[in-house]
Each structure stands twice: as structure tokens, then as C-alpha cells.
Short mmCIF file of C-alpha atoms in Angstrom, two decimals:
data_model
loop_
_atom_site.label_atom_id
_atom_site.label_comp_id
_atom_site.label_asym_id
_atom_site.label_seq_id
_atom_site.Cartn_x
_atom_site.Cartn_y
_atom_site.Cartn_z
CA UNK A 1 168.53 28.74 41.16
CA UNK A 2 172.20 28.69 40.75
CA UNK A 3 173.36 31.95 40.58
CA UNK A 4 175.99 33.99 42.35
CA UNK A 5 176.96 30.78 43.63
CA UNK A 6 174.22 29.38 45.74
CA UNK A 7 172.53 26.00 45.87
CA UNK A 8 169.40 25.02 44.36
CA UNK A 9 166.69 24.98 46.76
CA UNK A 10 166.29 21.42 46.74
CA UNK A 11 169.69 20.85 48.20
CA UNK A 12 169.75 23.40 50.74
CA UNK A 13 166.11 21.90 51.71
CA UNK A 14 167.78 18.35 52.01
CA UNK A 15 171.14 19.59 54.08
CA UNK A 16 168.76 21.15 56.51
CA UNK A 17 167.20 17.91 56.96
CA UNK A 18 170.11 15.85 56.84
CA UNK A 19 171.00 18.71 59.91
CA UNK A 20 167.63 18.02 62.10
CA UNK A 21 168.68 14.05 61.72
CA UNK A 22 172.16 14.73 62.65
CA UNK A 23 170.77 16.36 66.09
CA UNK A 24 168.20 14.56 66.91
CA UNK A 25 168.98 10.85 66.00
CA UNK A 26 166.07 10.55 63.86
CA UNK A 27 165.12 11.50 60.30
CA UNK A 28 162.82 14.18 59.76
CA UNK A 29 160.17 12.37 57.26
CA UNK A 30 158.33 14.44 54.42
CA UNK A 31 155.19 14.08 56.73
CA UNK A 32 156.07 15.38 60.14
CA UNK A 33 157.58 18.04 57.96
CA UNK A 34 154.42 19.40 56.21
CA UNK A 35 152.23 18.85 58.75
CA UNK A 36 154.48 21.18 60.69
CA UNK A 37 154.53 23.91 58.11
CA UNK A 38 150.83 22.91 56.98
CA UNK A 39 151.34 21.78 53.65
CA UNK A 40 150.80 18.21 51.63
CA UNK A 41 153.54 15.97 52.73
CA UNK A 42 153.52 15.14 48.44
CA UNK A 43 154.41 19.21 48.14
CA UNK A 44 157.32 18.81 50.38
CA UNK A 45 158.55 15.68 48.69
CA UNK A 46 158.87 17.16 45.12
CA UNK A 47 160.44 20.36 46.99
CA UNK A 48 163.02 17.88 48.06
CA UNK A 49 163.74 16.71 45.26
CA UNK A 50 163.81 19.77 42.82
CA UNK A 51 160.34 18.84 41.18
CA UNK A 52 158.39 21.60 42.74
CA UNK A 53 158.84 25.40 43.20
CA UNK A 54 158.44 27.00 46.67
CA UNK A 55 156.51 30.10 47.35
CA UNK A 56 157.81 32.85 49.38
CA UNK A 57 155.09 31.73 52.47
CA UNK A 58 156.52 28.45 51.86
CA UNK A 59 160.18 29.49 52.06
CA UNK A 60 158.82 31.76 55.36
CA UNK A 61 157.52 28.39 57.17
CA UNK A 62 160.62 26.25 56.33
CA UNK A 63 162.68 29.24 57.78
CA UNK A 64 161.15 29.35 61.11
CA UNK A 65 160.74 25.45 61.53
CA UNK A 66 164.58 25.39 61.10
CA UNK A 67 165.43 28.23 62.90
CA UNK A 68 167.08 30.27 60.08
CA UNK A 69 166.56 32.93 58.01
CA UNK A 70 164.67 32.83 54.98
CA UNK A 71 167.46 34.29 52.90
CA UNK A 72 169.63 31.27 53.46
CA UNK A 73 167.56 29.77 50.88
CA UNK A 74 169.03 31.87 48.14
CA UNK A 75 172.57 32.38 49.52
CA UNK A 76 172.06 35.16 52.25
CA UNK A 77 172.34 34.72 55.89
CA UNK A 78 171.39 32.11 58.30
CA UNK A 79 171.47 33.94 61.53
CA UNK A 80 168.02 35.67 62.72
CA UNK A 81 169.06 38.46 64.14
CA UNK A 82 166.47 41.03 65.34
CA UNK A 83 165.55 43.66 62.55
CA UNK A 84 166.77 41.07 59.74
CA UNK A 85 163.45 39.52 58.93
CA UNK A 86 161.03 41.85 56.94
CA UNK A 87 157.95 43.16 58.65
CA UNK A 88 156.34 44.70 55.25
CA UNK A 89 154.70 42.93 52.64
CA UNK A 90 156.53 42.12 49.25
CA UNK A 91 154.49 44.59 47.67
CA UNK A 92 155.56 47.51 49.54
CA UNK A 93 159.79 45.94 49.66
CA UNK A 94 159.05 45.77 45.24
CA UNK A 95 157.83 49.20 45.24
CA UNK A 96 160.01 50.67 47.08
CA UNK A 97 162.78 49.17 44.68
CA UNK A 98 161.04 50.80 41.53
CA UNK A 99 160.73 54.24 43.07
CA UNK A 100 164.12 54.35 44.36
CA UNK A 101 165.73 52.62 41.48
CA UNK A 102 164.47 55.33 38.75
CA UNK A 103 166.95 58.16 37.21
CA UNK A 104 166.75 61.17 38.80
CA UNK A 105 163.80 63.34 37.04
CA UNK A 106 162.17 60.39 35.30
CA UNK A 107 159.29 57.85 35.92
CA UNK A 108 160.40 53.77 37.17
CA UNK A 109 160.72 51.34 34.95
CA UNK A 110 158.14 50.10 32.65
CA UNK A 111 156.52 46.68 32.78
CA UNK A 112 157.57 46.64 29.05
CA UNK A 113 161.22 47.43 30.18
CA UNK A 114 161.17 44.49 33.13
CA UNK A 115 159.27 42.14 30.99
CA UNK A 116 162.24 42.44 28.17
CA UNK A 117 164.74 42.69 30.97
CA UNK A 118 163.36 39.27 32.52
CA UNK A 119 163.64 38.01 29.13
CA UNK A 120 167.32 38.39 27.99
CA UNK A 121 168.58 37.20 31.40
CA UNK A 122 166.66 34.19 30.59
CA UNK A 123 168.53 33.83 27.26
CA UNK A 124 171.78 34.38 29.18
CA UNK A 125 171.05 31.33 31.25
CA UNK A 126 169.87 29.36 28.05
CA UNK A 127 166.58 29.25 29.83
CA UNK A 128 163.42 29.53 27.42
CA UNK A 129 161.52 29.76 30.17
CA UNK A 130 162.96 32.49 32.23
CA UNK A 131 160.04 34.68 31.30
CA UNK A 132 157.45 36.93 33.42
CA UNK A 133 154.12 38.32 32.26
CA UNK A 134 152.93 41.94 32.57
CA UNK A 135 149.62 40.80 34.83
CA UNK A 136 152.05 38.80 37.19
CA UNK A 137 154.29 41.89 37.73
CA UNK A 138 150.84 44.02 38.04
CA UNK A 139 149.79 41.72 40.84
CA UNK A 140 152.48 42.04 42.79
CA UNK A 141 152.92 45.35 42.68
CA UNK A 142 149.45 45.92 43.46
CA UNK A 143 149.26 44.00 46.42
CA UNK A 144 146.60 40.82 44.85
CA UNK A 145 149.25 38.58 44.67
CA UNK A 146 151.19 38.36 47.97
CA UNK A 147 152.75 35.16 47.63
CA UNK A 148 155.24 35.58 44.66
CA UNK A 149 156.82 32.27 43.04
CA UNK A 150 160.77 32.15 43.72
CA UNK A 151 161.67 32.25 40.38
CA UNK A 152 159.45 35.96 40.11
CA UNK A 153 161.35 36.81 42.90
CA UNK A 154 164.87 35.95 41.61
CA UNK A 155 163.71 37.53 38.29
CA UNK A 156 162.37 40.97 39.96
CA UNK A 157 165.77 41.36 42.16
CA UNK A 158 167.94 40.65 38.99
CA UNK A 159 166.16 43.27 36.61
CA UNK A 160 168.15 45.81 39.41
CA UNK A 161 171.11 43.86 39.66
CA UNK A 162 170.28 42.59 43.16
CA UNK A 163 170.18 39.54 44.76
CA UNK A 164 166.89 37.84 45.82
CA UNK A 165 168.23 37.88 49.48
CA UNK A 166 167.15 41.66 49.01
CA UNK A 167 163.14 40.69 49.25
CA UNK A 168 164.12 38.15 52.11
CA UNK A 169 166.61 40.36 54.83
CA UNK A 170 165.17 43.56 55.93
CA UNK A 171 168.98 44.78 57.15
CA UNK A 172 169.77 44.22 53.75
CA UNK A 173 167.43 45.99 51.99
CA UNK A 174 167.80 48.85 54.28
CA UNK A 175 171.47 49.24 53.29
CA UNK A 176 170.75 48.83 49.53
CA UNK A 177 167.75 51.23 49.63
CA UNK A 178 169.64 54.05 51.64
CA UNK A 179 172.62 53.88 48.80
CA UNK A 180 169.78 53.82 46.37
CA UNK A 181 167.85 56.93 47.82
CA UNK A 182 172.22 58.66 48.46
CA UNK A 183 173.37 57.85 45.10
CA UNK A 184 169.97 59.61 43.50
CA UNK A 185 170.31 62.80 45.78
CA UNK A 186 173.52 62.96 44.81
CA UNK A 187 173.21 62.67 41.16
CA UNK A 188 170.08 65.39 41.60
CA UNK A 189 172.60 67.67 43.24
CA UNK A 190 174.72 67.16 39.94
CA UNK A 191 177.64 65.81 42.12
CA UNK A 192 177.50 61.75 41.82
CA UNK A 193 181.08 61.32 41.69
CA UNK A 194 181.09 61.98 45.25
CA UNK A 195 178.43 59.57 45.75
CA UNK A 196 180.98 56.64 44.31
CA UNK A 197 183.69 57.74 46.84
CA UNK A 198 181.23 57.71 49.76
CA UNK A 199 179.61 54.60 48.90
CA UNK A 200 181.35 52.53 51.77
CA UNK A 201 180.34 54.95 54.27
CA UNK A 202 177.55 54.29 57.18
CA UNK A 203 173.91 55.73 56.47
CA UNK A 204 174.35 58.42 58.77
CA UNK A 205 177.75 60.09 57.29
CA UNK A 206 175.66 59.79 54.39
CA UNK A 207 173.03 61.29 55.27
CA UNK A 208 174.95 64.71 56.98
CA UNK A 209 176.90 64.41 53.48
CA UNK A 210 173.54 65.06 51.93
CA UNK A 211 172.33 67.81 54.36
CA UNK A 212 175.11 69.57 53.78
CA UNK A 213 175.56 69.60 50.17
CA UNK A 214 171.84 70.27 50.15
CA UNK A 215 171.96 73.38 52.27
CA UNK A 216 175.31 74.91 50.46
CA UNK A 217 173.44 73.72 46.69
CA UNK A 218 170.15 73.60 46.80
CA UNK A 219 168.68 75.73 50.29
CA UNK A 220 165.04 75.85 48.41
CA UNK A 221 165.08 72.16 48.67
CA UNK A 222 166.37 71.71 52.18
CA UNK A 223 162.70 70.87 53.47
CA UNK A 224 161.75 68.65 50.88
CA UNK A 225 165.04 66.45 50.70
CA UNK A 226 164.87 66.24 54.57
CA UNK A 227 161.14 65.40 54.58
CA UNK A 228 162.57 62.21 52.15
CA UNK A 229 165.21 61.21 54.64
CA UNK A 230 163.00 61.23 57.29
CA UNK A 231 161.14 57.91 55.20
CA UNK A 232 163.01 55.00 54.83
CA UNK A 233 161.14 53.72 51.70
CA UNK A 234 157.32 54.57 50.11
CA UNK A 235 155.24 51.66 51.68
CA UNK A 236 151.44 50.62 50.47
CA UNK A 237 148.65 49.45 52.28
CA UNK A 238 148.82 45.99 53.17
CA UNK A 239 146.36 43.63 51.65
CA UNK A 240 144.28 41.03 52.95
CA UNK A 241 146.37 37.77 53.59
CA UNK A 242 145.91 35.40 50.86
CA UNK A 243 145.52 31.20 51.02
CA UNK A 244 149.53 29.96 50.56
#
């Protein structure tokens, strides 16, 4: 995973090693490693060397044993800061990116749509392979799959022109999904060109923005549209924690 400038996995896996050597005058072996994280000690070697793909549980572990954040694994931040890590499941962070992502007035995007979407990215990179089936979108929407491959991941948060730090830092998200839910008011209220000018504002001169406009506009709706401030995103029931 090379895009938007990052590393693959592999290397930033091996600099973060090379790191833990650096500071503590020994090097971290493939063993010590896994049985930290609880995984095969075989698992983290092809990892290391760009044989393997991680999970997101395995990209989780790696993250706390090295102190960092999990999105520094696909080019986001290394700090932990409190609030940054996600406290949801990936279900509920994917959902809440098809329900906000949709045109104002009409239904998310089909599994057809992010299948074919998936698919001509893939031929973009020359990649035959950068494919994703129906039933594997399906499971993680639904919640039976909690453990998504990083390549799904990468795939899901490209379909909407995101990142994959966007599944990975909750700050982030948070920022993304209140432009999301801003732009779409705005664009219901038939006035979107305002919502390009305000883009770089903060989420609460946003939000007055759209309480105003709302009351002087649309003062049948003022309940409603506050009732879908007052939620940050639509969030699912969390399933039972699967094996990694």
C-alpha cells in the first residue's frame, strides 16, 4: 500500500523495529514480538517482510506494543492523543460513511456501485487483484466480520475518496463526517455553494451556520435537522468479538 505517499506496511513494521533496537540495545526478534501481540512468530516474519497481510486487530496490537497510533501504519499520525483512537467497531465507522456519504434525497451506495468502484481503482494501479466481493462488503457492514483485511480497508476508504487513516483516527473521522453531514444540509437547503466557502471553518461555526439557515429556510424542519446534529454518526450494535 503505496498510495498518497506512504510506506508499505512491511517497511514501516521494520523501522519500528529497527526503533525498539535503537533504544534498547537489543533487537526485537520475530518471537518476543508475537508472543507479545499473541500471534505465530512465522505470521510476524512474513509481515516483515511484505509476504503477509495484516488485519486491522493485528495492526491494533502492533500499535499499542509500540506506543503509536494505528494510523501511522497507513500514513496518519503517530501521536496517541486522547479521543484519537476509535472506540466503535468498524462496522458502525463503515456505516456511518455510507449514510453520510449519499446525495441528498437518495439511498447509499450500492454494493454493485462499490464492487465496480473497487474494481477500476484496481485497474488504475495495474492491479488485477484489487477486487472486493459483495458477501465481504455484506459482512462488514453487518457486523460478522469485525476484523477487515487492510487491503478491504484501503479499498472501502478509497470508493469515498478518503484515506484509510479515516477507519483508524477517531479525530479524523469526526472532522470528515461533520463536513460530510454540513455539506449534505447544505445542499438540502439548496445553498451548497456556501458550504464550499465554509468548508475550513470549525464544527461549531458550522453548525450555527446550519441553524440559522435552517430556521430563516426551512422552520418546519428546525426539529428534525437539530435532532441530526445532536448525533454525531448512526452507530449499530456491536457484535460479539471475533478470534483475530
Amino acid at each position: 500500500m503505496t498510495e498518497r505517499g506512504q510506506s508499505p506496511f512491511s517497511a514501516v513494521l521494520n523501522q519500528l523495529c529497527a526503533e525498539s533496537e535503537s533504544v534498547n540495545g537489543r533487537p526485537l526478534s520475530n518471537v518476543s514480538l508475537a508472543a507479545a501481540i499473541d500471534v505465530s512468530h512465522s505470521y510476524i516474519a512474513q509481515l516483515r517482510k511484505g509476504q503477509r497481510e495484516p488485519t486491522l486487530n493485528t495492526i491494533e496490537s502492533l500499535a499499542g506494543f509500540f506506543d503509536i497510533h494505528p494510523a501511522y501504519f497507513v500514513g496518519g499520525r503517530r501521536d496517541r492523543a486522547p479521543g484519537s483512537l476509535p472506540q466503535d467497531s468498524f462496522h458502525a465507522r463503515l456505516n456511518s460513511l455510507f449514510d453520510l456519504a449519499r446525495p441528498p434525497g437518495k439511498g447509499e451506495m450500492t454494493l454493485d456501485a462499490v464492487v465496480a468502484t473497487v474494481r477500476d481503482r484496481g485497474k488504475e494501479r495495474g492491479d488485477t487483484n484489487w477486487t472486493i466481493s459483495p458477501s465481504t462488503i455484506i459482512d462488514l457492514r453487518s457486523g460478522k466480520n469485525t476484523n477487515p483485511r487492510l487491503r478491504h480497508v484501503v479499498m472501502l476508504a478509497e470508493v469515498f475518496y478518503l484515506g484509510p487513516d479515516y477507519f483508524l483516527d477517531a479525530e479524523l473521522a469526526q472532522r470528515i463526517n461533520s463536513e460530510l453531514r454540513f455539506h449534505r444540509t447544505m445542499t438540502e437547503l439548496g445553498v451548497s455553494a456556501l458550504a464550499t466557502r465554509a468548508s475550513g471553518l470549525t464544527e461549531d461555526v458550522r453548525t450555527e451556520i446550519m441553524r440559522t439557515l435552517v430556521k430563516a429556510l426551512r422552520p418546519e424542519a428546525e426539529d428534525e435537522i437539530a435532532e441530526i446534529l445532536a448525533r454525531p454518526s448512526r452507530t449499530v450494535q456491536e457484535p460479539a468479538e471475533e478470534e483475530r
